[in-house]
Amino acid sequence: MAQLQQPAHPENCVAQDEVQDQLVAGLLAPHAHVSPKYLYDVLGSRLFAAICELPEYYPTRTEAAIFEQNAGAIAAALGPDATLIDLGAGNCSKAARLFPSLRPKQYVAIDISEKFLREAVSALQQQFPKIKMTSLGMDFSSELELPAAVGAQRRQFFYPGSSIGNFAPLESLKFLHNIRKSIAGSEGGLLIGIDLVKDKAVLDAAYDDALGVTAAFNLNLLNHVNRLLEADFQPQQWRHRAFYNEAQHRIEMHLEARQDLVVHWQDGGMRRFAQGESIHTESSYKYTEQGFIDLLQQAGFGKVQTWSDERNWFMVCHARIA
Ligand code: AVJ
């Protein structure tokens, strides 16, 4: 998973200022919000890995089973000699499981955390010496300008895990459009994992598990913000809230104040929260099969193939350019 980079170069300090300005703006908004990317510091990434092992959190294992059971058909859809471009590669394990059937020509791993990525890619290179591998540390959510080292032929973007769920519908349309532009004329496509609309009780449990791992994951964001902003959030003053909003087709995660409290941060910033007031930390949109296919078509994709599990809880989708 993506992790926030520490400033290594002077120019990154500008980015650091932007991070702080963005965080403060969200905290001061009438309904406070913090971007879900701040869930993933080192501990947050480990807690997310633990979430993926929980009995209630079905997406990871359901998607893995779909990939495993349809490996041949999926490889056939992507075709030979692909340049596989992994968006949010993390430890590269999901892509690596496709290699034996797909045998891509090039593997391009992209993640915000380049240091972590480099290690994963060099380990993978040993295992698959014939695949040309490239690692890119960049935030692909806003722009997809790829360097010349990325093969221009048969670009197949890979975006598993239902990560697109964090984008609101309009943003996801923009994102899909950027991918389509980057594929342009290369006979490529997009292989993407989508979490499907389902019974509210199943969704509620997946984001509010019995062991409280998701609660810890959500509350840990406060510790991360404390470091980034020199803030004084006290996690014990907050409660994890997660529920499926049926009207908006999305899971919402919030942190709710257990009591009236005050939070301070650098340069004299502060905000009061009344008991019950909350900070919106994540939205995770769910799609119907047709709803997502319509979105792909709006973004300019043409032929779409889908694979699903027997309960229809999750869908893997391959889309080509129209
Ligand atoms: C990484 C965005 C796909 O929305 O299911 C898991 C994050 N948040 N439990 C998701 C998450 C709480 C996850 N994604």
Short mmCIF file of C-alpha atoms and ligand atoms in Angstrom, two decimals:
data_model
loop_
_atom_site.label_atom_id
_atom_site.label_comp_id
_atom_site.label_asym_id
_atom_site.label_seq_id
_atom_site.Cartn_x
_atom_site.Cartn_y
_atom_site.Cartn_z
CA MET A 1 0.00 0.00 0.00
CA ALA A 2 0.99 3.57 -0.50
CA GLN A 3 2.91 5.26 2.28
CA LEU A 4 3.68 8.89 2.72
CA GLN A 5 7.24 9.82 1.82
CA GLN A 6 9.50 11.70 4.19
CA PRO A 7 11.03 14.78 2.58
CA ALA A 8 14.40 13.66 1.20
CA HIS A 9 15.03 16.62 -1.13
CA PRO A 10 14.40 20.32 -0.59
CA GLU A 11 11.71 20.31 -3.29
CA ASN A 12 9.78 17.73 -1.30
CA CYS A 13 9.47 20.27 1.50
CA VAL A 14 7.13 22.22 -0.78
CA ALA A 15 5.05 19.07 -1.07
CA GLN A 16 5.19 18.80 2.71
CA ASP A 17 3.70 22.30 3.01
CA GLU A 18 0.93 21.30 0.64
CA VAL A 19 0.23 18.21 2.74
CA GLN A 20 -0.10 20.39 5.84
CA ASP A 21 -2.29 23.00 4.13
CA GLN A 22 -4.57 20.26 2.78
CA LEU A 23 -4.86 18.59 6.18
CA VAL A 24 -5.66 21.86 7.94
CA ALA A 25 -8.27 22.82 5.32
CA GLY A 26 -9.98 19.45 5.83
CA LEU A 27 -9.91 19.73 9.62
CA LEU A 28 -11.43 23.21 9.51
CA ALA A 29 -14.19 22.35 7.02
CA PRO A 30 -17.75 22.51 8.44
CA HIS A 31 -17.86 18.72 8.26
CA ALA A 32 -14.22 17.84 8.96
CA HIS A 33 -12.49 15.40 6.62
CA VAL A 34 -9.04 13.87 6.12
CA SER A 35 -7.98 12.07 2.92
CA PRO A 36 -7.88 8.25 3.22
CA LYS A 37 -4.28 8.31 1.96
CA TYR A 38 -3.27 9.26 5.52
CA LEU A 39 -4.48 5.86 6.74
CA TYR A 40 -1.26 4.38 5.33
CA ASP A 41 1.76 5.21 7.43
CA VAL A 42 3.97 2.21 8.33
CA LEU A 43 1.62 0.94 11.06
CA GLY A 44 -1.45 1.75 8.95
CA SER A 45 -0.11 -0.35 6.07
CA ARG A 46 0.42 -3.25 8.48
CA LEU A 47 -3.07 -2.86 9.92
CA PHE A 48 -4.48 -2.87 6.39
CA ALA A 49 -2.61 -6.11 5.70
CA ALA A 50 -4.24 -7.52 8.87
CA ILE A 51 -7.68 -6.34 7.68
CA CYS A 52 -7.18 -8.39 4.51
CA GLU A 53 -6.89 -11.52 6.71
CA LEU A 54 -10.13 -10.88 8.65
CA PRO A 55 -13.08 -13.22 8.12
CA GLU A 56 -15.41 -10.23 7.62
CA TYR A 57 -13.21 -8.54 4.99
CA TYR A 58 -14.11 -10.58 1.90
CA PRO A 59 -12.70 -8.41 -0.96
CA THR A 60 -9.04 -9.52 -0.90
CA ARG A 61 -9.64 -13.25 -0.80
CA THR A 62 -12.62 -13.10 -3.16
CA GLU A 63 -10.59 -11.21 -5.75
CA ALA A 64 -7.62 -13.58 -5.34
CA ALA A 65 -9.90 -16.57 -5.96
CA ILE A 66 -11.33 -14.93 -9.10
CA PHE A 67 -7.80 -14.35 -10.45
CA GLU A 68 -6.79 -17.90 -9.61
CA GLN A 69 -9.85 -19.58 -11.09
CA ASN A 70 -9.77 -17.55 -14.30
CA ALA A 71 -6.02 -17.17 -14.79
CA GLY A 72 -6.07 -18.62 -18.32
CA ALA A 73 -9.03 -16.58 -19.55
CA ILE A 74 -7.66 -13.38 -18.02
CA ALA A 75 -4.23 -13.94 -19.62
CA ALA A 76 -5.98 -14.56 -22.95
CA ALA A 77 -7.95 -11.31 -22.62
CA LEU A 78 -4.75 -9.31 -22.07
CA GLY A 79 -2.84 -11.14 -24.78
CA PRO A 80 0.88 -11.83 -25.20
CA ASP A 81 3.78 -9.39 -24.78
CA ALA A 82 1.91 -7.04 -22.47
CA THR A 83 3.47 -4.09 -20.70
CA LEU A 84 1.75 -4.63 -17.36
CA ILE A 85 1.44 -1.34 -15.46
CA ASP A 86 0.62 -1.91 -11.81
CA LEU A 87 -1.05 1.08 -10.15
CA GLY A 88 -0.40 1.04 -6.39
CA ALA A 89 1.83 -2.01 -6.64
CA GLY A 90 2.84 -2.13 -2.96
CA ASN A 91 4.68 -5.43 -2.47
CA CYS A 92 3.84 -6.49 -6.08
CA SER A 93 2.35 -9.79 -4.89
CA LYS A 94 -0.94 -9.49 -6.80
CA ALA A 95 0.80 -8.87 -10.12
CA ALA A 96 3.37 -11.59 -9.43
CA ARG A 97 0.58 -14.17 -9.23
CA LEU A 98 -0.44 -13.25 -12.80
CA PHE A 99 3.07 -13.70 -14.23
CA PRO A 100 3.07 -17.50 -14.77
CA SER A 101 -0.04 -17.35 -16.99
CA LEU A 102 0.34 -13.84 -18.43
CA ARG A 103 4.10 -13.78 -19.11
CA PRO A 104 4.24 -10.02 -19.68
CA LYS A 105 7.07 -8.50 -21.69
CA GLN A 106 7.53 -5.67 -19.20
CA TYR A 107 6.32 -5.08 -15.66
CA VAL A 108 6.01 -1.46 -14.49
CA ALA A 109 5.35 -1.11 -10.78
CA ILE A 110 4.04 2.27 -9.64
CA ASP A 111 3.53 3.37 -6.04
CA ILE A 112 3.89 6.52 -3.94
CA SER A 113 6.43 4.78 -1.74
CA GLU A 114 9.33 4.19 -4.13
CA LYS A 115 11.83 2.89 -1.59
CA PHE A 116 9.56 0.03 -0.52
CA LEU A 117 8.72 -0.64 -4.17
CA ARG A 118 12.35 -0.89 -5.32
CA GLU A 119 13.05 -3.71 -2.86
CA ALA A 120 9.94 -5.63 -3.89
CA VAL A 121 10.71 -5.26 -7.61
CA SER A 122 14.34 -6.37 -7.30
CA ALA A 123 13.26 -9.49 -5.38
CA LEU A 124 10.71 -10.21 -8.11
CA GLN A 125 13.28 -9.67 -10.86
CA GLN A 126 15.33 -12.58 -9.45
CA GLN A 127 12.30 -14.85 -9.69
CA PHE A 128 11.31 -13.75 -13.21
CA PRO A 129 14.57 -12.81 -14.96
CA LYS A 130 12.98 -12.68 -18.44
CA ILE A 131 10.49 -9.92 -17.63
CA LYS A 132 11.85 -6.39 -17.96
CA MET A 133 10.99 -4.58 -14.72
CA THR A 134 10.70 -0.89 -13.94
CA SER A 135 9.72 0.80 -10.69
CA LEU A 136 8.26 4.30 -10.57
CA GLY A 137 7.63 6.31 -7.42
CA MET A 138 4.75 8.63 -8.29
CA ASP A 139 1.27 9.67 -7.29
CA PHE A 140 -0.74 8.35 -10.22
CA SER A 141 -4.13 9.56 -8.95
CA SER A 142 -3.83 13.01 -10.52
CA GLU A 143 -1.61 12.40 -13.56
CA LEU A 144 -0.40 9.47 -15.62
CA GLU A 145 2.55 10.91 -17.52
CA LEU A 146 4.71 7.82 -18.04
CA PRO A 147 8.44 8.05 -18.82
CA ALA A 148 9.96 6.68 -22.04
CA ALA A 149 11.16 3.56 -20.18
CA VAL A 150 7.55 2.33 -20.19
CA GLY A 151 6.79 0.32 -23.31
CA ALA A 152 4.27 2.09 -25.54
CA GLN A 153 2.88 -1.12 -27.04
CA ARG A 154 0.17 -3.29 -25.45
CA ARG A 155 -0.12 -1.28 -22.29
CA GLN A 156 -2.25 -3.19 -19.82
CA PHE A 157 -3.05 -1.23 -16.67
CA PHE A 158 -3.63 -3.26 -13.51
CA TYR A 159 -5.71 -1.73 -10.71
CA PRO A 160 -6.83 -4.48 -8.33
CA GLY A 161 -8.26 -4.49 -4.81
CA SER A 162 -11.23 -2.25 -5.53
CA SER A 163 -8.92 0.70 -4.91
CA ILE A 164 -10.98 2.75 -7.36
CA GLY A 165 -13.66 2.71 -4.64
CA ASN A 166 -11.89 5.59 -2.89
CA PHE A 167 -12.69 7.92 -5.80
CA ALA A 168 -16.08 9.62 -5.96
CA PRO A 169 -17.91 8.74 -9.21
CA LEU A 170 -16.82 11.88 -11.09
CA GLU A 171 -13.19 11.50 -10.00
CA SER A 172 -13.18 7.86 -11.02
CA LEU A 173 -14.47 8.83 -14.45
CA LYS A 174 -11.57 11.30 -14.79
CA PHE A 175 -9.13 8.66 -13.59
CA LEU A 176 -10.43 6.06 -16.08
CA HIS A 177 -10.22 8.68 -18.80
CA ASN A 178 -6.53 9.32 -17.94
CA ILE A 179 -5.81 5.60 -18.17
CA ARG A 180 -7.58 5.39 -21.51
CA LYS A 181 -5.52 8.31 -22.86
CA SER A 182 -2.32 6.60 -21.72
CA ILE A 183 -3.27 3.36 -23.49
CA ALA A 184 -4.26 5.25 -26.65
CA GLY A 185 -3.42 3.40 -29.83
CA SER A 186 -1.34 0.75 -28.10
CA GLU A 187 -3.90 -2.07 -28.33
CA GLY A 188 -3.96 -2.20 -24.56
CA GLY A 189 -6.50 -2.26 -21.80
CA LEU A 190 -7.32 -2.15 -18.11
CA LEU A 191 -7.63 -5.04 -15.67
CA ILE A 192 -9.45 -3.81 -12.58
CA GLY A 193 -11.05 -5.21 -9.40
CA ILE A 194 -14.44 -3.84 -8.34
CA ASP A 195 -16.33 -4.41 -5.10
CA LEU A 196 -20.01 -4.92 -5.87
CA VAL A 197 -23.15 -3.60 -4.16
CA LYS A 198 -24.48 -6.23 -1.76
CA ASP A 199 -26.42 -6.77 1.46
CA LYS A 200 -25.81 -3.90 3.91
CA ALA A 201 -25.08 -6.26 6.83
CA VAL A 202 -22.20 -7.89 4.91
CA LEU A 203 -20.72 -4.50 4.00
CA ASP A 204 -21.15 -3.06 7.51
CA ALA A 205 -19.33 -6.05 9.05
CA ALA A 206 -16.48 -5.85 6.51
CA TYR A 207 -15.67 -2.31 7.68
CA ASP A 208 -16.47 -2.78 11.40
CA ASP A 209 -14.98 -6.15 12.30
CA ALA A 210 -15.41 -7.95 15.62
CA LEU A 211 -11.72 -7.73 16.57
CA GLY A 212 -11.58 -3.99 16.06
CA VAL A 213 -8.75 -4.11 13.53
CA THR A 214 -10.52 -1.68 11.20
CA ALA A 215 -11.20 0.57 14.21
CA ALA A 216 -7.46 0.57 15.00
CA PHE A 217 -6.68 1.25 11.31
CA ASN A 218 -9.03 4.25 11.31
CA LEU A 219 -7.89 5.60 14.72
CA ASN A 220 -4.22 5.26 13.70
CA LEU A 221 -4.85 8.03 11.18
CA LEU A 222 -4.93 10.40 14.18
CA ASN A 223 -1.41 9.36 15.22
CA HIS A 224 -0.24 9.90 11.65
CA VAL A 225 -1.85 13.36 11.52
CA ASN A 226 -0.26 14.17 14.89
CA ARG A 227 3.17 13.58 13.35
CA LEU A 228 2.44 15.42 10.09
CA LEU A 229 0.88 18.48 11.73
CA GLU A 230 2.39 18.45 15.22
CA ALA A 231 -1.19 17.98 16.38
CA ASP A 232 -2.44 16.64 19.73
CA PHE A 233 -5.26 14.26 18.78
CA GLN A 234 -5.87 11.69 21.52
CA PRO A 235 -7.17 8.49 19.88
CA GLN A 236 -8.95 7.38 23.09
CA GLN A 237 -11.24 10.41 22.73
CA TRP A 238 -12.50 9.10 19.37
CA ARG A 239 -14.65 6.23 18.17
CA HIS A 240 -14.55 4.35 14.85
CA ARG A 241 -17.78 4.57 12.86
CA ALA A 242 -18.26 2.73 9.57
CA PHE A 243 -21.49 2.00 7.73
CA TYR A 244 -22.87 1.43 4.26
CA ASN A 245 -24.71 4.46 2.92
CA GLU A 246 -27.23 2.76 0.62
CA ALA A 247 -28.37 5.97 -1.10
CA GLN A 248 -24.79 6.85 -2.13
CA HIS A 249 -23.58 3.26 -2.75
CA ARG A 250 -20.62 3.79 -0.46
CA ILE A 251 -19.05 2.75 2.80
CA GLU A 252 -18.30 5.76 4.94
CA MET A 253 -15.68 5.71 7.66
CA HIS A 254 -15.70 8.41 10.29
CA LEU A 255 -13.98 9.16 13.57
CA GLU A 256 -16.53 10.42 16.08
CA ALA A 257 -15.70 12.50 19.17
CA ARG A 258 -16.67 10.59 22.34
CA GLN A 259 -16.82 13.87 24.27
CA ASP A 260 -16.47 17.62 23.76
CA LEU A 261 -12.79 18.17 23.00
CA VAL A 262 -10.21 20.52 21.49
CA VAL A 263 -7.45 19.67 19.03
CA HIS A 264 -4.41 21.90 18.51
CA TRP A 265 -1.79 21.83 15.77
CA GLN A 266 1.26 23.77 14.58
CA ASP A 267 1.27 27.55 14.22
CA GLY A 268 -1.51 27.97 16.77
CA GLY A 269 -4.18 26.11 14.75
CA MET A 270 -7.07 24.52 16.64
CA ARG A 271 -10.60 23.19 16.40
CA ARG A 272 -13.28 22.29 18.92
CA PHE A 273 -15.32 19.15 18.34
CA ALA A 274 -18.60 18.63 20.17
CA GLN A 275 -19.46 15.14 21.43
CA GLY A 276 -20.83 13.15 18.46
CA GLU A 277 -19.18 15.39 15.86
CA SER A 278 -17.04 13.49 13.38
CA ILE A 279 -14.21 13.53 10.85
CA HIS A 280 -14.90 11.77 7.55
CA THR A 281 -11.82 9.64 6.82
CA GLU A 282 -12.82 7.40 3.92
CA SER A 283 -15.48 6.63 1.34
CA SER A 284 -15.39 3.31 -0.44
CA TYR A 285 -17.80 3.23 -3.38
CA LYS A 286 -19.50 0.02 -4.44
CA TYR A 287 -20.77 -0.60 -7.97
CA THR A 288 -23.29 -2.77 -9.73
CA GLU A 289 -21.83 -4.74 -12.62
CA GLN A 290 -23.77 -2.68 -15.17
CA GLY A 291 -23.04 0.58 -13.37
CA PHE A 292 -19.31 0.04 -13.64
CA ILE A 293 -19.49 -1.11 -17.27
CA ASP A 294 -21.43 2.09 -18.05
CA LEU A 295 -18.68 4.14 -16.36
CA LEU A 296 -16.01 2.38 -18.45
CA GLN A 297 -17.98 3.12 -21.58
CA GLN A 298 -18.36 6.78 -20.62
CA ALA A 299 -14.57 6.90 -20.17
CA GLY A 300 -14.12 5.66 -23.73
CA PHE A 301 -13.52 1.96 -23.18
CA GLY A 302 -15.14 -0.54 -25.51
CA LYS A 303 -15.14 -4.30 -25.21
CA VAL A 304 -15.49 -5.39 -21.58
CA GLN A 305 -15.09 -8.88 -20.12
CA THR A 306 -15.98 -9.67 -16.51
CA TRP A 307 -15.34 -12.47 -14.03
CA SER A 308 -17.04 -12.85 -10.68
CA ASP A 309 -17.42 -15.19 -7.68
CA GLU A 310 -20.48 -17.38 -7.20
CA ARG A 311 -22.06 -14.93 -4.68
CA ASN A 312 -21.44 -11.98 -7.02
CA TRP A 313 -19.68 -10.05 -4.29
CA PHE A 314 -16.68 -8.94 -6.35
CA MET A 315 -15.89 -8.48 -10.03
CA VAL A 316 -12.71 -8.49 -12.05
CA CYS A 317 -13.07 -6.57 -15.27
CA HIS A 318 -10.96 -6.26 -18.43
CA ALA A 319 -11.72 -3.34 -20.70
CA ARG A 320 -10.26 -2.45 -24.08
CA ILE A 321 -10.29 0.81 -25.92
CA ALA A 322 -13.38 1.36 -28.06
C1 AVJ B 1 -7.84 -0.19 -0.02
C2 AVJ B 1 -9.61 1.35 -0.50
C3 AVJ B 1 -9.76 -0.91 -1.26
O1 AVJ B 1 -12.09 0.42 0.69
O2 AVJ B 1 -12.02 -1.69 1.14
C4 AVJ B 1 -10.45 -1.39 4.12
C5 AVJ B 1 -9.59 0.29 2.34
N1 AVJ B 1 -10.76 0.69 4.51
N2 AVJ B 1 -11.08 -1.28 5.29
C6 AVJ B 1 -11.47 -0.60 0.99
C7 AVJ B 1 -10.26 -0.14 3.62
C8 AVJ B 1 -11.25 -0.01 5.53
C9 AVJ B 1 -9.94 -0.52 1.13
N3 AVJ B 1 -9.29 -0.07 -0.14
#
